[in-house]
């Protein structure tokens, strides 16, 4: 995803100079070079230590298709899918394999899981539900197109969002379709889909046209809709306002950020806007310690006050390093850059506390945190667990 965005940015930059005289070609090349120049890593005194607890191979993680095959953690297991069609369950503490199922499908979406059920989506629009105890396929269903988003799973309903802006709800036990919804599809968008979020009796879905919609879980009726960003500009590239990061719910607020748009906080009950800040992001948000953490499309890391949107701190030491979505772990924020460095940053003031390279090559799947431990899946299928401690 990060590489796709970089290419779009370069294309947009170049399009602004169409029709210019040939003596401007050198200027265009210099601008492209400057836009892509990554910040040099700064030295600091590390105050935290990351210890790898275990590492296993889970097959390819989807680098060729820019997939974000997010694992899922339920109880004492972590469930992982790979692009070859395997779904694998590992013991959370030891990394030991519990079971492996070959679905004989090209899996494209991460694993959504709830007690008893794990669900994945495929490139051809097949939804597959498995028993989390033994890995047996329980049911399959068909949706309209490719599933890049991680399904949301509850005790009663599975929510699947497709790349053509449709939402499908299935019965968790039987796979019977409960309801569906069609949304507007923009002419051009980034490769990626925001994952739906179930919060109680509410489903939150963000779309590539910059809108956030709340549905009733039971019947799919729309309870409210809000706009995170409004498309602007003359070209299709300039009008991209994708929301590829999942909405985040914290207390009574819902947070969402878009590409070439804004970060917004809405009231969860009725969708009323509470605050907004202008920015551009194509990754998810993290909420912790009364703050909202976001990495912009240029890897500018910002912490906002979660209640009023005021900037608490911001750092530009990682500019243009293709920084992934931030994840809260303990009192820190973790994020991996395009060169594979994991940066551990203080939630309080934005200072660096540790840096290391996790096992694997390339990282597009979101980081997971469970009981203070960090779980990381690389694009080449290395799944590893880390514990953090003070030096």
CSV table of C-alpha atoms in Angstrom, one decimal:
chain,number,residue,atom,x,y,z
A,1,UNK,CA,0.0,0.0,0.0
A,2,UNK,CA,2.8,2.4,0.9
A,3,UNK,CA,4.5,1.9,-2.4
A,4,UNK,CA,1.2,2.4,-4.3
A,5,UNK,CA,0.7,5.7,-2.6
A,6,UNK,CA,4.2,6.8,-3.4
A,7,UNK,CA,3.7,6.1,-7.1
A,8,UNK,CA,0.5,8.1,-7.0
A,9,UNK,CA,2.2,11.0,-5.4
A,10,UNK,CA,4.9,11.1,-8.0
A,11,UNK,CA,2.3,10.8,-10.8
A,12,UNK,CA,0.4,13.7,-9.3
A,13,UNK,CA,3.5,15.8,-8.9
A,14,UNK,CA,4.5,15.1,-12.6
A,15,UNK,CA,0.9,15.9,-13.8
A,16,UNK,CA,1.2,19.5,-12.5
A,17,UNK,CA,4.0,20.1,-15.0
A,18,UNK,CA,2.3,18.8,-18.1
A,19,UNK,CA,2.8,21.2,-21.0
A,20,UNK,CA,5.8,22.9,-19.4
A,21,UNK,CA,8.8,23.8,-21.6
A,22,UNK,CA,11.6,21.2,-21.8
A,23,UNK,CA,14.0,23.4,-19.8
A,24,UNK,CA,11.8,22.6,-16.8
A,25,UNK,CA,12.4,18.9,-17.0
A,26,UNK,CA,15.4,19.1,-14.6
A,27,UNK,CA,13.3,21.0,-12.1
A,28,UNK,CA,10.7,18.3,-12.2
A,29,UNK,CA,13.3,15.6,-11.6
A,30,UNK,CA,14.7,17.5,-8.6
A,31,UNK,CA,11.2,17.9,-7.1
A,32,UNK,CA,10.5,14.2,-7.5
A,33,UNK,CA,13.8,13.4,-5.9
A,34,UNK,CA,13.2,15.8,-3.0
A,35,UNK,CA,9.6,14.5,-2.5
A,36,UNK,CA,10.9,10.9,-2.1
A,37,UNK,CA,14.0,11.7,0.1
A,38,UNK,CA,13.7,9.9,3.4
A,39,UNK,CA,14.9,11.4,6.6
A,40,UNK,CA,18.1,10.0,8.1
A,41,UNK,CA,17.6,8.1,11.3
A,42,UNK,CA,18.6,10.1,14.4
A,43,UNK,CA,20.7,8.6,17.2
A,44,UNK,CA,19.2,8.5,20.7
A,45,UNK,CA,19.7,6.7,24.0
A,46,UNK,CA,17.5,3.6,24.1
A,47,UNK,CA,15.5,3.3,27.4
A,48,UNK,CA,13.5,0.2,26.3
A,49,UNK,CA,14.5,-3.3,25.2
A,50,UNK,CA,12.5,-5.5,22.9
A,51,UNK,CA,13.0,-9.2,23.4
A,52,UNK,CA,11.8,-11.7,20.8
A,53,UNK,CA,9.9,-14.5,22.5
A,54,UNK,CA,9.3,-16.7,19.4
A,55,UNK,CA,9.3,-16.7,15.6
A,56,UNK,CA,7.5,-19.0,13.2
A,57,UNK,CA,6.8,-19.2,9.4
A,58,UNK,CA,3.2,-18.6,8.3
A,59,UNK,CA,3.8,-18.5,4.5
A,60,UNK,CA,3.8,-15.4,2.3
A,61,UNK,CA,2.0,-12.4,3.7
A,62,UNK,CA,0.9,-10.8,0.5
A,63,UNK,CA,3.6,-8.4,-0.7
A,64,UNK,CA,3.0,-9.0,-4.4
A,65,UNK,CA,-0.6,-7.7,-4.2
A,66,UNK,CA,0.1,-5.1,-1.5
A,67,UNK,CA,-2.2,-7.1,0.9
A,68,UNK,CA,-2.5,-6.3,4.5
A,69,UNK,CA,-3.2,-9.8,5.9
A,70,UNK,CA,-4.0,-8.8,9.4
A,71,UNK,CA,-3.8,-11.7,12.0
A,72,UNK,CA,-6.4,-12.0,14.7
A,73,UNK,CA,-6.0,-12.8,18.4
A,74,UNK,CA,-8.8,-14.6,20.3
A,75,UNK,CA,-8.2,-16.1,23.8
A,76,UNK,CA,-4.9,-18.1,23.7
A,77,UNK,CA,-4.5,-18.3,19.9
A,78,UNK,CA,-3.4,-16.1,17.0
A,79,UNK,CA,-4.8,-16.8,13.6
A,80,UNK,CA,-2.9,-16.0,10.4
A,81,UNK,CA,-3.8,-16.3,6.7
A,82,UNK,CA,-1.4,-16.2,3.7
A,83,UNK,CA,-2.0,-15.5,0.0
A,84,UNK,CA,-1.5,-19.2,-0.9
A,85,UNK,CA,-4.8,-20.0,0.9
A,86,UNK,CA,-3.6,-21.3,4.2
A,87,UNK,CA,-5.2,-20.3,7.5
A,88,UNK,CA,-3.1,-21.2,10.5
A,89,UNK,CA,-3.6,-21.1,14.3
A,90,UNK,CA,-0.6,-20.7,16.6
A,91,UNK,CA,-0.4,-20.8,20.4
A,92,UNK,CA,-0.1,-17.2,21.6
A,93,UNK,CA,2.5,-17.9,24.3
A,94,UNK,CA,4.7,-20.5,22.6
A,95,UNK,CA,4.2,-20.0,18.9
A,96,UNK,CA,3.4,-23.7,18.5
A,97,UNK,CA,1.2,-24.6,15.5
A,98,UNK,CA,-2.3,-25.8,16.6
A,99,UNK,CA,-3.7,-26.4,13.1
A,100,UNK,CA,-3.4,-25.5,9.5
A,101,UNK,CA,-6.1,-25.5,6.8
A,102,UNK,CA,-5.6,-25.1,3.1
A,103,UNK,CA,-8.7,-23.3,1.8
A,104,UNK,CA,-7.5,-23.8,-1.9
A,105,UNK,CA,-8.3,-20.0,-2.4
A,106,UNK,CA,-6.3,-16.8,-3.0
A,107,UNK,CA,-6.9,-15.1,0.3
A,108,UNK,CA,-6.7,-11.3,0.1
A,109,UNK,CA,-8.2,-10.1,3.4
A,110,UNK,CA,-7.0,-10.5,6.9
A,111,UNK,CA,-8.5,-12.8,9.5
A,112,UNK,CA,-11.5,-11.7,11.4
A,113,UNK,CA,-12.3,-13.8,14.5
A,114,UNK,CA,-14.6,-14.2,17.4
A,115,UNK,CA,-14.9,-17.1,19.9
A,116,UNK,CA,-15.4,-20.1,17.7
A,117,UNK,CA,-15.3,-18.5,14.3
A,118,UNK,CA,-12.5,-17.2,12.0
A,119,UNK,CA,-13.3,-15.6,8.7
A,120,UNK,CA,-11.3,-14.6,5.6
A,121,UNK,CA,-12.1,-13.1,2.2
A,122,UNK,CA,-10.5,-13.9,-1.2
A,123,UNK,CA,-9.6,-12.3,-4.5
A,124,UNK,CA,-12.6,-13.8,-6.3
A,125,UNK,CA,-15.1,-12.6,-3.6
A,126,UNK,CA,-15.5,-15.8,-1.6
A,127,UNK,CA,-16.0,-15.5,2.1
A,128,UNK,CA,-14.8,-18.5,4.2
A,129,UNK,CA,-15.6,-19.2,7.8
A,130,UNK,CA,-13.6,-21.7,9.8
A,131,UNK,CA,-14.0,-23.4,13.2
A,132,UNK,CA,-11.3,-21.9,15.5
A,133,UNK,CA,-10.9,-25.1,17.4
A,134,UNK,CA,-9.9,-27.5,14.6
A,135,UNK,CA,-9.7,-25.3,11.4
A,136,UNK,CA,-12.6,-27.0,9.6
A,137,UNK,CA,-14.5,-24.9,7.0
A,138,UNK,CA,-17.9,-24.3,8.4
A,139,UNK,CA,-19.5,-22.3,5.5
A,140,UNK,CA,-18.6,-20.3,2.4
A,141,UNK,CA,-20.5,-17.4,0.8
A,142,UNK,CA,-20.1,-15.2,-2.2
A,143,UNK,CA,-19.8,-11.4,-2.4
A,144,UNK,CA,-19.6,-9.0,-5.3
A,145,UNK,CA,-15.9,-8.5,-5.6
A,146,UNK,CA,-12.4,-8.8,-4.1
A,147,UNK,CA,-12.2,-8.6,-0.3
A,148,UNK,CA,-9.1,-6.6,0.8
A,149,UNK,CA,-10.5,-5.7,4.2
A,150,UNK,CA,-10.5,-7.8,7.4
A,151,UNK,CA,-14.0,-9.1,8.1
A,152,UNK,CA,-15.6,-8.0,11.4
A,153,UNK,CA,-17.0,-10.9,13.4
A,154,UNK,CA,-19.4,-11.0,16.3
A,155,UNK,CA,-21.4,-13.8,18.0
A,156,UNK,CA,-24.3,-13.3,15.6
A,157,UNK,CA,-23.1,-11.5,12.4
A,158,UNK,CA,-20.1,-11.4,10.1
A,159,UNK,CA,-19.6,-8.1,8.2
A,160,UNK,CA,-17.6,-8.1,4.9
A,161,UNK,CA,-16.7,-4.9,3.0
A,162,UNK,CA,-15.6,-5.3,-0.6
A,163,UNK,CA,-13.4,-3.3,-3.0
A,164,UNK,CA,-16.4,-2.1,-5.0
A,165,UNK,CA,-17.8,-0.3,-1.9
A,166,UNK,CA,-20.4,-2.9,-0.9
A,167,UNK,CA,-21.1,-4.2,2.6
A,168,UNK,CA,-22.5,-7.7,3.3
A,169,UNK,CA,-23.8,-9.2,6.6
A,170,UNK,CA,-23.9,-13.0,7.1
A,171,UNK,CA,-25.1,-15.1,10.0
A,172,UNK,CA,-22.0,-16.2,11.9
A,173,UNK,CA,-23.2,-19.8,12.4
A,174,UNK,CA,-24.8,-20.6,9.0
A,175,UNK,CA,-23.4,-18.1,6.5
A,176,UNK,CA,-26.9,-17.0,5.5
A,177,UNK,CA,-27.0,-13.5,4.1
A,178,UNK,CA,-28.7,-11.1,6.5
A,179,UNK,CA,-28.5,-7.8,4.6
A,180,UNK,CA,-26.3,-5.9,2.1
A,181,UNK,CA,-25.6,-2.3,1.2
A,182,UNK,CA,-24.2,-0.6,-1.9
A,183,UNK,CA,-22.2,2.6,-1.7
A,184,UNK,CA,-20.8,5.1,-4.3
A,185,UNK,CA,-17.5,4.1,-5.9
A,186,UNK,CA,-15.1,6.9,-7.0
A,187,UNK,CA,-13.4,6.9,-10.4
A,188,UNK,CA,-10.0,6.4,-8.9
A,189,UNK,CA,-8.9,5.2,-5.4
A,190,UNK,CA,-5.9,3.7,-3.6
A,191,UNK,CA,-5.5,-0.1,-3.5
A,192,UNK,CA,-7.0,-0.9,-0.1
A,193,UNK,CA,-10.3,-1.0,1.8
A,194,UNK,CA,-11.1,0.1,5.3
A,195,UNK,CA,-12.1,-2.8,7.5
A,196,UNK,CA,-15.6,-2.6,9.1
A,197,UNK,CA,-15.9,-2.2,12.9
A,198,UNK,CA,-18.6,-3.7,15.1
A,199,UNK,CA,-19.3,-1.8,18.3
A,200,UNK,CA,-22.2,-3.3,20.2
A,201,UNK,CA,-25.3,-3.1,18.0
A,202,UNK,CA,-23.6,-0.7,15.6
A,203,UNK,CA,-21.5,-1.3,12.5
A,204,UNK,CA,-19.1,1.4,11.2
A,205,UNK,CA,-17.8,1.4,7.6
A,206,UNK,CA,-15.6,3.9,5.9
A,207,UNK,CA,-15.5,4.3,2.1
A,208,UNK,CA,-13.2,5.5,-0.6
A,209,UNK,CA,-15.3,8.6,-1.3
A,210,UNK,CA,-14.5,10.0,2.1
A,211,UNK,CA,-17.7,9.0,3.9
A,212,UNK,CA,-18.2,7.2,7.2
A,213,UNK,CA,-21.5,5.3,7.6
A,214,UNK,CA,-23.1,3.8,10.7
A,215,UNK,CA,-25.5,0.8,10.3
A,216,UNK,CA,-27.7,-1.2,12.7
A,217,UNK,CA,-26.0,-4.6,13.1
A,218,UNK,CA,-29.3,-6.5,13.0
A,219,UNK,CA,-30.8,-5.2,9.8
A,220,UNK,CA,-28.3,-2.9,8.1
A,221,UNK,CA,-30.5,0.2,8.4
A,222,UNK,CA,-28.4,3.4,8.3
A,223,UNK,CA,-28.4,5.2,11.6
A,224,UNK,CA,-26.2,8.1,10.4
A,225,UNK,CA,-23.6,9.0,7.8
A,226,UNK,CA,-20.8,11.7,7.9
A,227,UNK,CA,-18.2,13.0,5.6
A,228,UNK,CA,-14.6,12.8,6.7
A,229,UNK,CA,-13.3,14.5,3.5
A,230,UNK,CA,-14.8,16.2,0.5
A,231,UNK,CA,-13.1,15.5,-2.9
A,232,UNK,CA,-11.3,18.6,-4.3
A,233,UNK,CA,-9.3,19.5,-7.3
A,234,UNK,CA,-9.6,19.1,-11.1
A,235,UNK,CA,-8.0,15.7,-11.7
A,236,UNK,CA,-9.0,12.3,-10.5
A,237,UNK,CA,-5.7,12.0,-8.6
A,238,UNK,CA,-6.3,15.2,-6.7
A,239,UNK,CA,-9.8,14.1,-5.8
A,240,UNK,CA,-8.7,10.9,-4.1
A,241,UNK,CA,-10.0,10.9,-0.5
A,242,UNK,CA,-9.8,7.3,0.5
A,243,UNK,CA,-10.3,6.1,4.0
A,244,UNK,CA,-8.2,3.0,4.1
A,245,UNK,CA,-7.6,2.9,7.9
A,246,UNK,CA,-10.4,1.4,10.0
A,247,UNK,CA,-12.6,3.7,12.1
A,248,UNK,CA,-11.6,3.7,15.8
A,249,UNK,CA,-14.1,3.8,18.6
A,250,UNK,CA,-13.1,5.2,22.0
A,251,UNK,CA,-15.7,5.9,24.7
A,252,UNK,CA,-18.5,8.0,23.0
A,253,UNK,CA,-16.4,9.1,20.0
A,254,UNK,CA,-15.5,7.6,16.6
A,255,UNK,CA,-12.3,8.7,14.9
A,256,UNK,CA,-11.5,8.4,11.2
A,257,UNK,CA,-8.8,9.9,8.9
A,258,UNK,CA,-8.6,10.1,5.1
A,259,UNK,CA,-6.1,10.5,2.3
A,260,UNK,CA,-5.8,14.2,1.1
A,261,UNK,CA,-8.5,15.2,3.6
A,262,UNK,CA,-9.0,15.3,7.4
A,263,UNK,CA,-9.0,13.5,10.7
A,264,UNK,CA,-12.4,13.7,12.3
A,265,UNK,CA,-13.9,12.9,15.6
A,266,UNK,CA,-17.7,12.2,15.6
A,267,UNK,CA,-20.2,11.4,18.3
A,268,UNK,CA,-20.8,7.7,18.1
A,269,UNK,CA,-24.5,7.8,18.8
A,270,UNK,CA,-25.6,10.3,16.1
A,271,UNK,CA,-22.5,11.1,14.0
A,272,UNK,CA,-22.3,14.8,15.0
A,273,UNK,CA,-18.8,16.2,14.3
A,274,UNK,CA,-16.9,17.0,17.5
A,275,UNK,CA,-13.5,18.2,16.0
A,276,UNK,CA,-11.4,17.9,12.9
A,277,UNK,CA,-7.9,18.6,11.7
A,278,UNK,CA,-6.7,18.8,8.1
A,279,UNK,CA,-4.2,16.1,7.1
A,280,UNK,CA,-3.5,13.3,4.7
A,281,UNK,CA,-3.2,9.7,5.8
A,282,UNK,CA,-3.7,6.3,4.3
A,283,UNK,CA,-3.1,4.2,7.5
A,284,UNK,CA,-5.0,3.6,10.7
A,285,UNK,CA,-5.1,5.5,13.9
A,286,UNK,CA,-4.3,4.6,17.5
A,287,UNK,CA,-6.0,5.8,20.6
A,288,UNK,CA,-4.3,5.7,24.0
A,289,UNK,CA,-3.6,8.0,27.1
A,290,UNK,CA,-6.3,10.4,26.0
A,291,UNK,CA,-4.5,11.0,22.6
A,292,UNK,CA,-5.1,10.1,19.0
A,293,UNK,CA,-1.9,9.1,17.1
A,294,UNK,CA,-1.7,9.3,13.3
A,295,UNK,CA,1.0,9.0,10.7
A,296,UNK,CA,0.5,11.2,7.7
A,297,UNK,CA,1.2,10.2,4.1
A,298,UNK,CA,4.6,11.9,4.5
A,299,UNK,CA,5.3,10.0,7.7
A,300,UNK,CA,4.8,13.0,9.9
A,301,UNK,CA,3.7,11.5,13.3
A,302,UNK,CA,1.2,13.6,15.3
A,303,UNK,CA,-0.5,13.2,18.6
A,304,UNK,CA,-3.8,15.0,19.1
A,305,UNK,CA,-5.9,15.5,22.2
A,306,UNK,CA,-8.6,12.9,21.8
A,307,UNK,CA,-11.3,15.2,23.2
A,308,UNK,CA,-10.7,18.5,21.4
A,309,UNK,CA,-8.2,17.8,18.6
A,310,UNK,CA,-5.5,20.1,19.8
A,311,UNK,CA,-2.0,19.0,18.8
A,312,UNK,CA,-0.1,17.6,21.8
A,313,UNK,CA,3.1,16.9,20.0
A,314,UNK,CA,4.5,16.1,16.5
A,315,UNK,CA,7.7,14.8,15.1
A,316,UNK,CA,9.2,15.0,11.6
A,317,UNK,CA,12.3,12.8,12.3
A,318,UNK,CA,10.7,10.0,10.2
A,319,UNK,CA,9.6,12.1,7.2
A,320,UNK,CA,9.2,10.2,3.9
A,321,UNK,CA,10.2,6.9,5.5
A,322,UNK,CA,6.9,5.3,4.5
A,323,UNK,CA,5.8,4.9,8.2
A,324,UNK,CA,3.0,2.4,8.8
A,325,UNK,CA,0.0,2.8,11.1
A,326,UNK,CA,0.9,3.5,14.7
A,327,UNK,CA,-0.1,1.0,17.4
A,328,UNK,CA,-0.3,1.6,21.1
A,329,UNK,CA,1.8,-0.8,23.3
A,330,UNK,CA,2.1,0.0,26.9
A,331,UNK,CA,3.1,3.6,27.4
A,332,UNK,CA,4.5,3.8,23.9
A,333,UNK,CA,3.6,4.0,20.2
A,334,UNK,CA,5.0,1.4,17.8
A,335,UNK,CA,5.3,1.9,14.0
A,336,UNK,CA,7.4,0.3,11.2
A,337,UNK,CA,8.9,2.2,8.4
A,338,UNK,CA,9.5,1.2,4.8
A,339,UNK,CA,13.0,0.0,5.6
A,340,UNK,CA,11.8,-2.4,8.2
A,341,UNK,CA,12.7,-0.5,11.3
A,342,UNK,CA,10.3,-0.6,14.2
A,343,UNK,CA,10.2,2.7,16.1
A,344,UNK,CA,9.1,2.8,19.7
A,345,UNK,CA,8.0,6.3,20.7
A,346,UNK,CA,6.8,7.7,24.0
A,347,UNK,CA,3.1,8.5,24.0
A,348,UNK,CA,3.7,11.4,26.5
A,349,UNK,CA,6.2,13.5,24.5
A,350,UNK,CA,7.0,11.8,21.2
A,351,UNK,CA,10.6,11.0,22.2
A,352,UNK,CA,12.2,7.8,20.8
A,353,UNK,CA,12.8,5.1,23.3
A,354,UNK,CA,13.9,2.1,21.1
A,355,UNK,CA,14.4,1.0,17.5
A,356,UNK,CA,15.0,-2.4,16.1
A,357,UNK,CA,14.3,-4.6,13.0
A,358,UNK,CA,11.7,-7.3,13.5
A,359,UNK,CA,12.0,-10.7,11.9
A,360,UNK,CA,11.0,-10.7,8.2
A,361,UNK,CA,11.1,-8.6,5.1
A,362,UNK,CA,8.5,-5.9,4.4
A,363,UNK,CA,5.6,-5.0,6.7
A,364,UNK,CA,2.0,-4.2,5.6
A,365,UNK,CA,-0.1,-6.1,8.1
A,366,UNK,CA,-1.2,-4.0,11.1
A,367,UNK,CA,0.7,-4.6,14.4
A,368,UNK,CA,-1.2,-6.5,17.1
A,369,UNK,CA,-0.8,-6.0,20.9
A,370,UNK,CA,-2.1,-8.4,23.5
A,371,UNK,CA,-1.4,-8.3,27.2
A,372,UNK,CA,1.5,-5.9,26.6
A,373,UNK,CA,3.2,-8.1,24.0
A,374,UNK,CA,3.7,-7.1,20.4
A,375,UNK,CA,2.9,-9.5,17.5
A,376,UNK,CA,4.2,-8.8,14.0
A,377,UNK,CA,3.6,-10.4,10.7
A,378,UNK,CA,6.0,-9.7,7.8
A,379,UNK,CA,5.2,-9.7,4.1
A,380,UNK,CA,7.3,-12.9,3.7
A,381,UNK,CA,5.3,-14.7,6.4
A,382,UNK,CA,7.5,-14.4,9.5
A,383,UNK,CA,5.2,-14.2,12.6
A,384,UNK,CA,7.0,-13.1,15.7
A,385,UNK,CA,6.2,-12.1,19.3
A,386,UNK,CA,8.1,-9.5,21.3
A,387,UNK,CA,8.1,-8.4,25.0
A,388,UNK,CA,9.2,-4.9,26.0
A,389,UNK,CA,11.1,-4.1,29.2
A,390,UNK,CA,13.1,-1.2,30.6
A,391,UNK,CA,16.9,-1.2,30.1
